[in-house]
Amino acid sequence: MHPDQRDQQAAFQFKGGNLTITTLELMTADCAKIEQELSRQTQKAPAFFRQTPVLLSFDQLEELPVALEMIVDVCKRNGLIPIAVRCGQEAIKKSAWALGLGWFPPLTERRLKEVAKDKGCIQRLPTRFVRGTVRSGQQIYASCADLVILGAVNEGAEVIADGNVQIWGALRGRAIAGAQGDTDAKVLCQQLRAELVSIAGVFQTFDACEWPENSDLPVELRLEDQSLVIV
Amino acid sequence: MARVVVVTSGKGGVGKTTSCASIGTALAMQGHRTVLIDFDVGLRNLDLVMGCERRVVYDLINVTTGEAKLSQALIKDKRLDGLFMLPASQTRDKDALTYEGVGEVIETLKEEFDFIICDSPAGIERGAVMAMYYADEAIVVTNPEVSSVRDSDRIIGLLDSKTRKAEEGESVRSHLLITRYDPERVEHADMMSVQDIEEILAIPVVGVIPESPAVLRASNQGVPVVHDSDSDAGQAYSDTVARFLGEELPMRFTELERKGLFSRMFGGRR
Ligand SMILES: Nc1ncnc2c1ncn2[C@@H]1O[C@H](COP(=O)(O)OP(=O)(O)OP(=O)(O)O)[C@@H](O)[C@H]1O
Ligand SMILES: [Mg+2]
């Protein structure tokens, strides 16, 4: 590399961060119905419908096929700018990409919330121990028990317990404690680099650069007043 | 006892075939009888890197289906005695390979060879699982970037669960080979360091191969880069094989060389 190339300013920086965005949760794929409803809402709150960016969510929708292009046009005619879709259906994802829209995987929230309602697991079974690294693509579940991982949980791996989850190495993937709704459950790990932590259905995702202070040290995650705290 | 070694990665284009060719060659240089099997059906290119593409008559699938004898399909290396390769089919359907067929071929090869090196296709599908199924050991090839490391992690998970060794309750001994390593880009935090990768994958590092123009030069000529003993990549592959055979050697080419006036004047690295 030429020595003075290095001194040049970078053209850009990537930044992570959370952004609040309006979601259009579609209950039907019928464009006429969507259009009707949108124009009704526009009359109620015209200010809202001035080039507002929205996320089109198909989480609730089971019917297929979906004419995404037409739905997008309906939105645009009514002052909304679809920027991305959220869905599990491969076909919708493909059309989103073809239309130049972003794609997000469906929310896991619902699944997590559903299990939280069930308080099935009062009697605990013996702790489940797993020796070694839990790797991308692997999922481990300790039913009605605590789970102890004698190693790290890597990105793309998921460890789940109805009781506590204890990780002797770094947590880089997903850890779910109190999967049946035990709000006293905890997640313990040696280093917090998690993608997601959930306790009794209350979950938090972590943006890669925003690690809480001291997350290189052993940490405990638990619930306090329905929200997740890191100790 | 013959050792069956799979060279695998998950992610494509990280240097499996390049590594296979050089590792096999270096083993043969040390007098070990070695055979390379190309499992990348449809995309065979181990024969190109080995420089024997014009001598392919039969392939692995012909042998497993009984259309050819193993001895007819094996191609002897032009430079080294005791080095052979079994090419992949370029025309047949991937699903033509069966576990039984491959198992028989490997059992037969075990009688003749010290090392059986399997070049895996990319991905985590049937082809990759087929290539690793009979392995005693694995060389997991990773580039110093997040996506490659993650795919390797996935592959190590498969080695721990989808192989015959795993089914028998044993484990496949896995070695980490980091290729296309560029200390300068590591220094600028564009790439992951050896330490970072080792910490995540939690298997021992058997070698680090630097990013090097010698690799492309060698594969264009159909001569595995380990023959180019003046090149950094060639030396790194020799070191790798020495470590693989149990020698203890320090890692080379992992630190940024502070370029002196001399190398700057003459264009630096070879
Ligand atoms: N150390 C290196 N320095 C520079 N280039 C390299 C190095 N190692 C591999 N390459 C180049 O990277 C490309 C991919 O290498 P190779 O074919 O060995 O990868 P592969 O993992 O076998 O790919 P595939 O998944 O497609 O089978 C080739 O062009 C090769 O020359
Ligand atoms: Mg290859």
Coordinates of C-alpha atoms and ligand atoms in Angstrom, one line a residue:
Chain A
M1 CA 0.0 0.0 0.0
H2 CA 1.3 3.5 -0.8
P3 CA 2.2 5.3 2.5
D4 CA -0.1 8.3 2.1
Q5 CA -3.1 6.3 1.1
R6 CA -3.5 5.3 4.7
D7 CA -3.9 8.8 5.9
Q8 CA -6.9 9.4 3.8
Q9 CA -10.3 9.8 5.4
A10 CA -12.6 6.8 5.2
A11 CA -15.4 7.2 2.8
F12 CA -17.9 6.0 5.3
Q13 CA -18.5 4.2 8.5
F14 CA -20.9 1.4 9.3
K15 CA -22.9 2.1 12.4
G16 CA -25.2 -0.2 14.3
G17 CA -28.2 1.1 16.1
N18 CA -31.8 0.8 16.8
L19 CA -34.4 2.7 14.8
T20 CA -38.0 2.9 15.5
I21 CA -40.1 2.2 12.5
T22 CA -43.8 1.8 11.8
T23 CA -44.8 -1.7 10.9
L24 CA -47.8 -2.4 8.7
E25 CA -49.0 -5.8 10.0
L26 CA -51.0 -7.2 7.2
M27 CA -54.0 -9.4 8.1
T28 CA -55.0 -9.9 4.4
A29 CA -53.3 -10.0 1.1
D30 CA -56.4 -8.5 -0.6
C31 CA -55.2 -5.3 -2.2
A32 CA -58.6 -3.8 -2.5
K33 CA -59.3 -4.2 1.3
I34 CA -55.8 -2.8 2.1
E35 CA -56.4 0.2 -0.1
Q36 CA -59.9 0.8 1.4
E37 CA -58.5 0.7 4.9
L38 CA -55.5 2.9 4.1
S39 CA -57.6 5.6 2.5
R40 CA -59.9 5.6 5.6
Q41 CA -56.9 6.0 7.9
T42 CA -55.4 8.7 5.7
Q43 CA -58.5 10.8 6.2
K44 CA -58.3 10.3 10.0
A45 CA -54.6 11.2 10.3
P46 CA -53.3 12.8 7.1
A47 CA -50.1 14.0 8.6
F48 CA -49.0 10.5 9.3
F49 CA -49.3 9.5 5.7
R50 CA -46.7 11.9 4.2
Q51 CA -43.9 9.7 2.8
T52 CA -43.7 7.6 6.0
P53 CA -41.3 4.7 5.7
V54 CA -42.9 1.4 6.8
L55 CA -42.0 -2.2 7.3
L56 CA -44.5 -4.6 5.7
S57 CA -45.0 -7.5 8.0
F58 CA -46.5 -10.8 6.9
D59 CA -46.1 -12.5 10.3
Q60 CA -49.8 -12.8 10.8
L61 CA -50.7 -13.8 7.3
E62 CA -51.2 -17.3 6.3
E63 CA -52.9 -17.0 2.9
L64 CA -50.9 -17.2 -0.2
P65 CA -50.1 -16.1 -2.9
V66 CA -49.3 -12.5 -2.0
A67 CA -48.9 -10.0 -4.8
L68 CA -46.2 -7.9 -3.1
E69 CA -45.7 -5.6 -6.0
M70 CA -49.4 -4.5 -5.9
I71 CA -49.4 -4.1 -2.1
V72 CA -46.3 -1.9 -2.4
D73 CA -48.0 0.2 -5.1
V74 CA -51.1 0.6 -2.9
C75 CA -48.9 1.8 0.0
K76 CA -47.1 4.3 -2.2
R77 CA -50.4 5.7 -3.6
N78 CA -51.3 6.3 0.0
G79 CA -48.2 8.1 1.2
L80 CA -46.3 5.2 2.7
I81 CA -42.9 4.2 1.6
P82 CA -42.3 0.4 2.1
I83 CA -38.6 -0.1 2.9
A84 CA -38.5 -3.8 3.8
V85 CA -40.7 -6.8 4.5
R86 CA -40.7 -9.2 7.4
C87 CA -41.9 -12.7 6.6
G88 CA -41.1 -16.4 6.8
Q89 CA -42.4 -17.2 3.3
E90 CA -39.7 -17.8 0.8
A91 CA -41.8 -16.5 -2.1
I92 CA -42.5 -13.1 -0.5
K93 CA -38.8 -12.8 0.4
K94 CA -37.8 -13.3 -3.2
S95 CA -40.3 -10.8 -4.5
A96 CA -39.1 -8.3 -1.9
W97 CA -35.5 -8.6 -3.1
A98 CA -36.7 -8.4 -6.7
L99 CA -38.4 -5.1 -5.8
G100 CA -35.3 -3.8 -4.1
L101 CA -36.8 -4.1 -0.6
G102 CA -35.0 -5.4 2.4
W103 CA -36.0 -8.6 4.2
F104 CA -36.2 -9.5 7.9
P105 CA -36.8 -12.9 9.3
P106 CA -40.2 -13.3 11.1
L107 CA -40.3 -12.3 14.8
T108 CA -39.5 -15.0 17.3
E109 CA -41.3 -12.9 19.9
R110 CA -44.6 -14.6 19.4
R111 CA -43.1 -18.0 20.0
L112 CA -41.3 -16.8 23.0
K113 CA -44.4 -15.1 24.4
E114 CA -46.5 -18.2 23.9
V115 CA -44.2 -20.4 26.0
A116 CA -44.1 -17.8 28.7
K117 CA -47.8 -18.3 29.4
D118 CA -47.3 -21.9 30.2
K119 CA -46.2 -22.5 33.8
G120 CA -45.9 -26.2 33.4
C121 CA -42.6 -27.0 34.9
I122 CA -42.5 -26.7 38.6
Q123 CA -40.7 -29.9 39.4
R124 CA -37.1 -29.8 38.3
L125 CA -35.2 -32.7 36.8
P126 CA -31.4 -33.1 37.3
T127 CA -29.2 -30.5 35.6
R128 CA -28.2 -31.2 32.0
F129 CA -24.4 -30.8 31.4
V130 CA -22.9 -30.3 28.0
R131 CA -19.2 -30.6 27.6
G132 CA -17.5 -28.5 24.9
T133 CA -18.4 -25.8 22.5
V134 CA -22.0 -25.5 21.2
R135 CA -21.6 -24.6 17.6
S136 CA -23.5 -22.8 14.9
G137 CA -26.6 -24.6 13.9
Q138 CA -26.8 -26.7 17.1
Q139 CA -29.6 -26.4 19.6
I140 CA -29.7 -27.8 23.1
Y141 CA -32.7 -27.9 25.3
A142 CA -32.9 -28.9 28.9
S143 CA -36.5 -29.8 29.6
C144 CA -37.6 -29.0 33.1
A145 CA -34.0 -28.6 34.2
D146 CA -31.0 -26.3 34.4
L147 CA -28.5 -26.4 31.6
V148 CA -24.8 -26.0 32.2
I149 CA -22.5 -25.6 29.2
L150 CA -18.8 -26.4 29.9
G151 CA -17.6 -24.4 27.0
A152 CA -18.7 -21.5 24.8
V153 CA -22.0 -21.0 22.9
N154 CA -21.0 -19.8 19.4
E155 CA -22.9 -17.5 17.1
G156 CA -25.8 -19.3 15.4
A157 CA -26.1 -21.8 18.3
E158 CA -29.1 -21.8 20.7
V159 CA -29.2 -23.1 24.3
I160 CA -32.6 -23.4 26.0
A161 CA -33.6 -24.4 29.5
D162 CA -36.8 -24.4 31.4
G163 CA -34.5 -23.5 34.4
N164 CA -31.3 -21.6 34.5
V165 CA -28.7 -21.5 31.8
Q166 CA -25.1 -21.4 32.9
I167 CA -22.3 -21.0 30.4
W168 CA -18.7 -21.5 31.4
G169 CA -17.3 -19.8 28.2
A170 CA -18.4 -16.9 26.1
L171 CA -22.1 -16.6 25.1
R172 CA -22.0 -15.6 21.4
G173 CA -25.3 -17.1 20.3
R174 CA -28.7 -17.3 21.8
A175 CA -29.6 -18.3 25.4
I176 CA -33.1 -18.8 26.6
A177 CA -33.8 -19.5 30.3
G178 CA -37.1 -20.0 31.9
A179 CA -38.5 -21.3 28.6
Q180 CA -41.8 -22.3 30.3
G181 CA -42.2 -19.0 32.0
D182 CA -40.1 -19.2 35.2
T183 CA -39.4 -15.6 35.9
D184 CA -36.7 -16.4 38.5
A185 CA -34.6 -18.1 35.9
K186 CA -31.2 -16.7 35.1
V187 CA -28.6 -16.7 32.4
L188 CA -25.0 -16.8 33.6
C189 CA -22.0 -16.5 31.3
Q190 CA -18.2 -15.8 31.3
Q191 CA -18.4 -13.3 28.5
L192 CA -21.4 -11.7 27.0
R193 CA -21.4 -11.4 23.2
A194 CA -24.9 -12.8 22.7
E195 CA -27.2 -12.5 19.8
L196 CA -30.2 -12.9 22.0
V197 CA -31.0 -13.5 25.6
S198 CA -34.5 -14.4 26.8
I199 CA -35.8 -15.1 30.2
A200 CA -39.4 -16.2 30.7
G201 CA -40.3 -14.8 27.2
V202 CA -38.8 -11.4 27.9
F203 CA -36.0 -11.1 25.4
Q204 CA -33.3 -8.7 24.3
T205 CA -31.2 -8.7 21.2
F206 CA -27.8 -7.1 21.2
D207 CA -26.4 -5.0 18.5
A208 CA -22.9 -6.2 17.8
C209 CA -21.0 -3.0 18.9
E210 CA -23.1 -2.0 21.9
W211 CA -21.8 -4.3 24.6
P212 CA -22.7 -3.3 28.1
E213 CA -19.7 -2.3 30.2
N214 CA -17.9 -5.1 31.9
S215 CA -19.4 -7.6 29.5
D216 CA -15.9 -9.2 29.2
L217 CA -16.3 -10.3 32.8
P218 CA -18.7 -13.0 34.1
V219 CA -22.3 -11.6 34.0
E220 CA -25.7 -12.6 35.3
L221 CA -28.9 -11.7 33.4
R222 CA -32.2 -11.9 35.2
L223 CA -35.6 -10.3 35.2
E224 CA -36.5 -7.4 37.3
D225 CA -40.1 -6.0 37.0
Q226 CA -40.6 -7.6 33.6
S227 CA -37.4 -6.3 32.2
L228 CA -34.1 -7.9 31.6
V229 CA -31.2 -6.6 33.7
I230 CA -27.5 -7.4 33.4
V231 CA -25.6 -7.7 36.7
Chain B
M1 CA -2.8 -47.8 9.8
A2 CA -4.1 -45.6 7.0
R3 CA -5.5 -42.2 8.1
V4 CA -8.5 -40.8 6.3
V5 CA -8.4 -37.0 6.4
V6 CA -11.2 -34.7 5.1
V7 CA -10.4 -31.2 4.0
T8 CA -13.5 -29.2 4.6
S9 CA -14.8 -25.7 5.3
G10 CA -18.5 -25.0 4.9
K11 CA -17.9 -21.8 3.0
G12 CA -16.8 -22.0 -0.6
G13 CA -13.6 -20.7 -2.2
V14 CA -11.6 -20.5 1.0
G15 CA -8.7 -22.7 -0.2
K16 CA -9.7 -26.4 0.4
T17 CA -8.6 -27.7 -3.0
T18 CA -5.4 -25.6 -2.9
S19 CA -4.7 -27.0 0.6
C20 CA -5.5 -30.6 -0.4
A21 CA -3.1 -30.5 -3.3
S22 CA -0.2 -29.1 -1.2
I23 CA -0.8 -31.2 1.9
G24 CA -1.0 -34.4 -0.2
T25 CA 2.1 -33.4 -2.1
A26 CA 4.0 -32.6 1.0
L27 CA 3.0 -35.9 2.6
A28 CA 4.2 -37.8 -0.5
M29 CA 7.5 -35.8 -0.5
Q30 CA 8.1 -37.2 3.0
G31 CA 7.6 -40.7 1.6
H32 CA 4.0 -41.3 2.7
R33 CA 1.9 -43.1 0.2
T34 CA -1.0 -40.7 -0.4
V35 CA -4.1 -40.5 -2.4
L36 CA -6.3 -37.5 -3.0
I37 CA -10.0 -38.0 -3.6
D38 CA -12.0 -35.2 -5.2
F39 CA -15.6 -35.2 -3.8
D40 CA -16.6 -32.0 -5.6
V41 CA -18.8 -33.7 -8.2
G42 CA -19.7 -31.4 -11.1
L43 CA -16.9 -28.9 -10.2
R44 CA -13.9 -31.1 -10.3
N45 CA -10.8 -29.0 -10.1
L46 CA -8.4 -30.8 -7.9
D47 CA -7.1 -32.3 -11.1
L48 CA -6.4 -28.8 -12.4
V49 CA -4.5 -27.8 -9.4
M50 CA -2.5 -31.0 -9.5
G51 CA -1.9 -30.5 -13.2
C52 CA -3.3 -33.9 -14.3
E53 CA -6.6 -32.8 -15.9
R54 CA -5.6 -34.2 -19.3
R55 CA -5.1 -37.6 -17.9
V56 CA -8.6 -38.1 -16.4
V57 CA -10.3 -41.2 -17.9
Y58 CA -12.5 -42.6 -15.1
D59 CA -13.7 -41.0 -12.0
L60 CA -14.9 -41.8 -8.4
I61 CA -18.5 -42.4 -9.6
N62 CA -17.3 -44.8 -12.3
V63 CA -15.5 -46.8 -9.6
T64 CA -18.4 -46.8 -7.1
T65 CA -20.8 -48.0 -9.8
G66 CA -18.5 -50.7 -11.0
E67 CA -18.0 -49.2 -14.5
A68 CA -14.2 -48.9 -13.9
K69 CA -11.7 -50.6 -11.6
L70 CA -10.1 -48.5 -8.9
S71 CA -6.7 -49.1 -10.5
Q72 CA -8.0 -47.7 -13.8
A73 CA -9.3 -44.5 -12.2
L74 CA -6.3 -43.7 -10.0
I75 CA -4.0 -41.1 -11.7
K76 CA -0.4 -41.2 -10.7
D77 CA 1.3 -37.8 -10.0
K78 CA 3.8 -36.9 -12.6
R79 CA 6.4 -35.5 -10.2
L80 CA 6.2 -37.8 -7.1
D81 CA 6.1 -41.5 -6.6
G82 CA 3.5 -42.6 -4.1
L83 CA 1.1 -39.8 -4.9
F84 CA -2.2 -40.5 -6.6
M85 CA -5.5 -38.9 -7.2
L86 CA -9.0 -40.0 -7.8
P87 CA -10.9 -37.4 -9.8
A88 CA -14.5 -36.3 -9.4
S89 CA -17.0 -36.7 -12.2
Q90 CA -17.8 -33.5 -14.1
T91 CA -20.8 -34.8 -15.8
R92 CA -22.7 -37.1 -13.4
D93 CA -25.4 -36.2 -11.0
K94 CA -24.2 -35.5 -7.4
D95 CA -26.6 -38.1 -6.0
A96 CA -24.9 -40.9 -8.0
L97 CA -22.5 -41.2 -5.0
T98 CA -23.6 -43.5 -2.3
Y99 CA -22.3 -44.1 1.2
E100 CA -21.8 -47.8 0.5
G101 CA -19.9 -47.1 -2.7
V102 CA -17.6 -44.5 -1.2
G103 CA -17.1 -46.7 1.9
E104 CA -15.9 -49.6 -0.3
V105 CA -13.5 -47.4 -2.3
I106 CA -12.0 -46.0 0.9
E107 CA -11.6 -49.5 2.5
T108 CA -9.8 -50.7 -0.6
L109 CA -7.5 -47.6 -0.6
K110 CA -6.7 -48.1 3.0
E111 CA -4.8 -51.3 2.1
E112 CA -2.5 -49.4 -0.3
F113 CA -2.1 -46.0 1.2
D114 CA -0.9 -44.2 4.3
F115 CA -3.0 -41.2 3.8
I116 CA -6.4 -40.7 2.1
I117 CA -7.1 -37.0 1.7
C118 CA -10.7 -36.1 0.8
D119 CA -11.3 -32.7 -0.9
S120 CA -14.8 -31.7 0.2
P121 CA -17.3 -29.6 -1.8
A122 CA -18.4 -26.4 -0.1
G123 CA -21.7 -26.3 1.8
I124 CA -23.2 -28.4 4.5
E125 CA -25.3 -30.6 2.2
R126 CA -25.1 -34.3 1.3
G127 CA -21.9 -33.9 -0.7
A128 CA -20.0 -32.3 2.2
V129 CA -21.3 -34.9 4.6
M130 CA -20.4 -37.7 2.2
A131 CA -16.8 -36.4 2.0
M132 CA -16.4 -36.3 5.8
Y133 CA -18.4 -39.5 6.7
Y134 CA -15.5 -41.9 6.7
A135 CA -12.9 -39.5 8.1
D136 CA -10.6 -40.2 11.0
E137 CA -9.3 -36.6 11.0
A138 CA -10.4 -33.3 9.6
I139 CA -8.5 -30.2 8.4
V140 CA -11.0 -27.4 8.7
V141 CA -10.0 -24.6 6.3
T142 CA -11.0 -21.1 7.4
N143 CA -10.3 -17.6 6.1
P144 CA -9.9 -14.8 8.7
E145 CA -13.4 -13.4 8.2
V146 CA -16.6 -13.7 10.2
S147 CA -18.7 -15.6 7.7
S148 CA -16.0 -18.2 7.0
V149 CA -15.4 -18.8 10.7
R150 CA -19.1 -19.2 11.3
D151 CA -19.4 -21.8 8.6
S152 CA -16.4 -23.7 9.9
D153 CA -18.0 -23.7 13.3
R154 CA -21.1 -25.3 11.7
I155 CA -18.9 -27.9 9.9
I156 CA -17.1 -28.8 13.2
G157 CA -20.6 -29.4 14.6
L158 CA -21.3 -31.8 11.7
L159 CA -17.9 -33.6 12.2
D160 CA -19.0 -34.2 15.8
S161 CA -22.4 -35.6 14.8
K162 CA -22.7 -36.8 11.2
T163 CA -19.5 -38.9 10.7
R164 CA -19.0 -42.6 11.2
K165 CA -16.7 -41.9 14.1
A166 CA -19.4 -39.8 15.8
E167 CA -21.9 -42.6 15.3
E168 CA -19.5 -45.0 17.0
G169 CA -19.2 -42.6 19.9
E170 CA -15.7 -41.5 19.0
S171 CA -14.6 -38.1 17.6
V172 CA -13.0 -37.0 14.4
R173 CA -9.7 -35.3 15.3
S174 CA -10.0 -31.8 13.9
H175 CA -7.2 -29.4 12.9
L176 CA -7.7 -25.7 12.0
L177 CA -6.0 -24.4 8.9
I178 CA -6.2 -20.7 8.4
T179 CA -5.6 -19.6 4.8
R180 CA -5.4 -16.4 2.9
Y181 CA -4.1 -14.7 6.1
D182 CA -3.0 -11.1 5.7
P183 CA -1.3 -9.7 8.8
E184 CA -1.6 -6.2 7.4
R185 CA -5.4 -6.4 7.2
V186 CA -5.5 -8.1 10.6
E187 CA -3.6 -5.1 12.0
H188 CA -6.2 -2.8 10.5
A189 CA -9.0 -4.9 12.1
D190 CA -10.4 -5.7 8.6
M191 CA -9.7 -9.4 9.3
M192 CA -9.8 -11.6 12.4
S193 CA -6.6 -12.6 14.1
V194 CA -5.3 -16.2 14.5
Q195 CA -6.1 -15.9 18.3
D196 CA -9.7 -14.7 17.7
I197 CA -10.4 -17.5 15.3
E198 CA -8.8 -20.1 17.5
E199 CA -10.8 -18.9 20.5
I200 CA -14.1 -19.2 18.7
L201 CA -13.5 -22.5 16.9
A202 CA -11.8 -24.1 19.9
I203 CA -9.7 -26.6 17.9
P204 CA -5.9 -26.5 17.6
V205 CA -4.3 -24.6 14.7
V206 CA -2.2 -26.8 12.5
G207 CA -1.1 -24.0 10.1
V208 CA -1.5 -20.4 8.9
I209 CA -1.1 -19.9 5.1
P210 CA -0.5 -16.3 4.1
E211 CA -2.4 -14.6 1.2
S212 CA 0.1 -15.0 -1.5
P213 CA 0.3 -14.5 -5.3
A214 CA 2.4 -17.7 -5.4
V215 CA -0.8 -19.7 -4.9
L216 CA -2.5 -18.4 -8.1
R217 CA 0.7 -18.7 -10.0
A218 CA 1.1 -22.3 -8.9
S219 CA -2.5 -23.3 -9.7
N220 CA -2.3 -21.8 -13.1
Q221 CA 0.7 -23.9 -13.8
G222 CA -0.9 -27.0 -12.3
V223 CA 1.9 -27.4 -9.7
P224 CA 0.9 -27.5 -6.1
V225 CA 2.4 -24.4 -4.4
V226 CA 4.3 -26.5 -1.9
H227 CA 6.7 -27.3 -4.7
D228 CA 7.6 -23.6 -4.8
S229 CA 9.8 -23.8 -1.7
D230 CA 11.0 -20.2 -2.1
S231 CA 7.4 -18.9 -1.6
D232 CA 5.8 -18.0 1.7
A233 CA 2.7 -20.0 1.0
G234 CA 4.8 -23.0 0.0
Q235 CA 6.9 -22.9 3.2
A236 CA 3.7 -22.4 5.2
Y237 CA 2.2 -25.6 3.7
S238 CA 5.4 -27.5 4.5
D239 CA 5.3 -26.3 8.1
T240 CA 1.6 -27.3 8.3
V241 CA 2.3 -30.9 7.2
A242 CA 5.2 -31.1 9.6
R243 CA 2.9 -30.1 12.4
F244 CA 0.2 -32.4 11.1
L245 CA 2.8 -35.3 11.4
G246 CA 3.5 -34.3 15.0
E247 CA 6.4 -31.8 14.8
E248 CA 6.3 -28.7 16.9
L249 CA 7.1 -25.6 14.9
P250 CA 6.4 -21.9 15.5
M251 CA 3.9 -20.2 13.2
R252 CA 5.4 -18.1 10.5
F253 CA 3.9 -15.3 8.3
T254 CA 1.5 -14.3 11.0
E255 CA 3.1 -11.1 12.0
L256 CA 3.3 -7.9 10.0
E257 CA 6.8 -7.4 8.6
R258 CA 7.9 -3.9 9.1
K259 CA 9.0 -3.1 5.5
G260 CA 12.5 -1.8 5.3
L261 CA 13.7 0.6 2.7
F262 CA 15.1 -2.3 0.7
S263 CA 11.9 -4.3 0.3
R264 CA 10.0 -1.1 -0.3
M265 CA 12.3 -0.2 -3.2
F266 CA 12.0 -3.7 -4.7
G267 CA 8.3 -4.1 -4.3
G268 CA 8.1 -6.0 -1.1
R269 CA 6.7 -9.5 -0.8
R270 CA 7.3 -12.1 -3.5
Ligands
LIG1 N1 -3.2 -18.5 0.3 C1 -3.8 -18.0 -0.8 N2 -3.4 -16.8 -1.3 C2 -4.0 -16.3 -2.4 N3 -5.0 -16.9 -3.1 C3 -5.4 -18.1 -2.6 C4 -4.8 -18.7 -1.4 N4 -5.5 -19.9 -1.2 C5 -6.4 -20.0 -2.1 N5 -6.4 -19.0 -3.0 C6 -7.2 -18.8 -4.2 O1 -8.6 -18.8 -3.8 C7 -9.4 -19.4 -4.8 C8 -10.2 -20.6 -4.2 O2 -9.3 -21.6 -3.8 P1 -9.7 -23.1 -3.8 O3 -10.2 -23.5 -5.1 O4 -8.6 -23.9 -3.2 O5 -10.9 -23.0 -2.7 P2 -11.9 -24.2 -2.4 O6 -12.2 -24.0 -0.9 O7 -11.5 -25.5 -2.9 O8 -13.2 -23.7 -3.3 P3 -14.5 -24.5 -3.5 O9 -15.4 -24.3 -2.3 O10 -15.1 -23.8 -4.7 O11 -14.2 -25.9 -3.8 C9 -8.4 -19.8 -5.9 O12 -8.4 -18.9 -6.9 C10 -7.1 -19.9 -5.2 O13 -6.0 -19.6 -6.1
MG2 MG -12.5 -26.9 -4.1

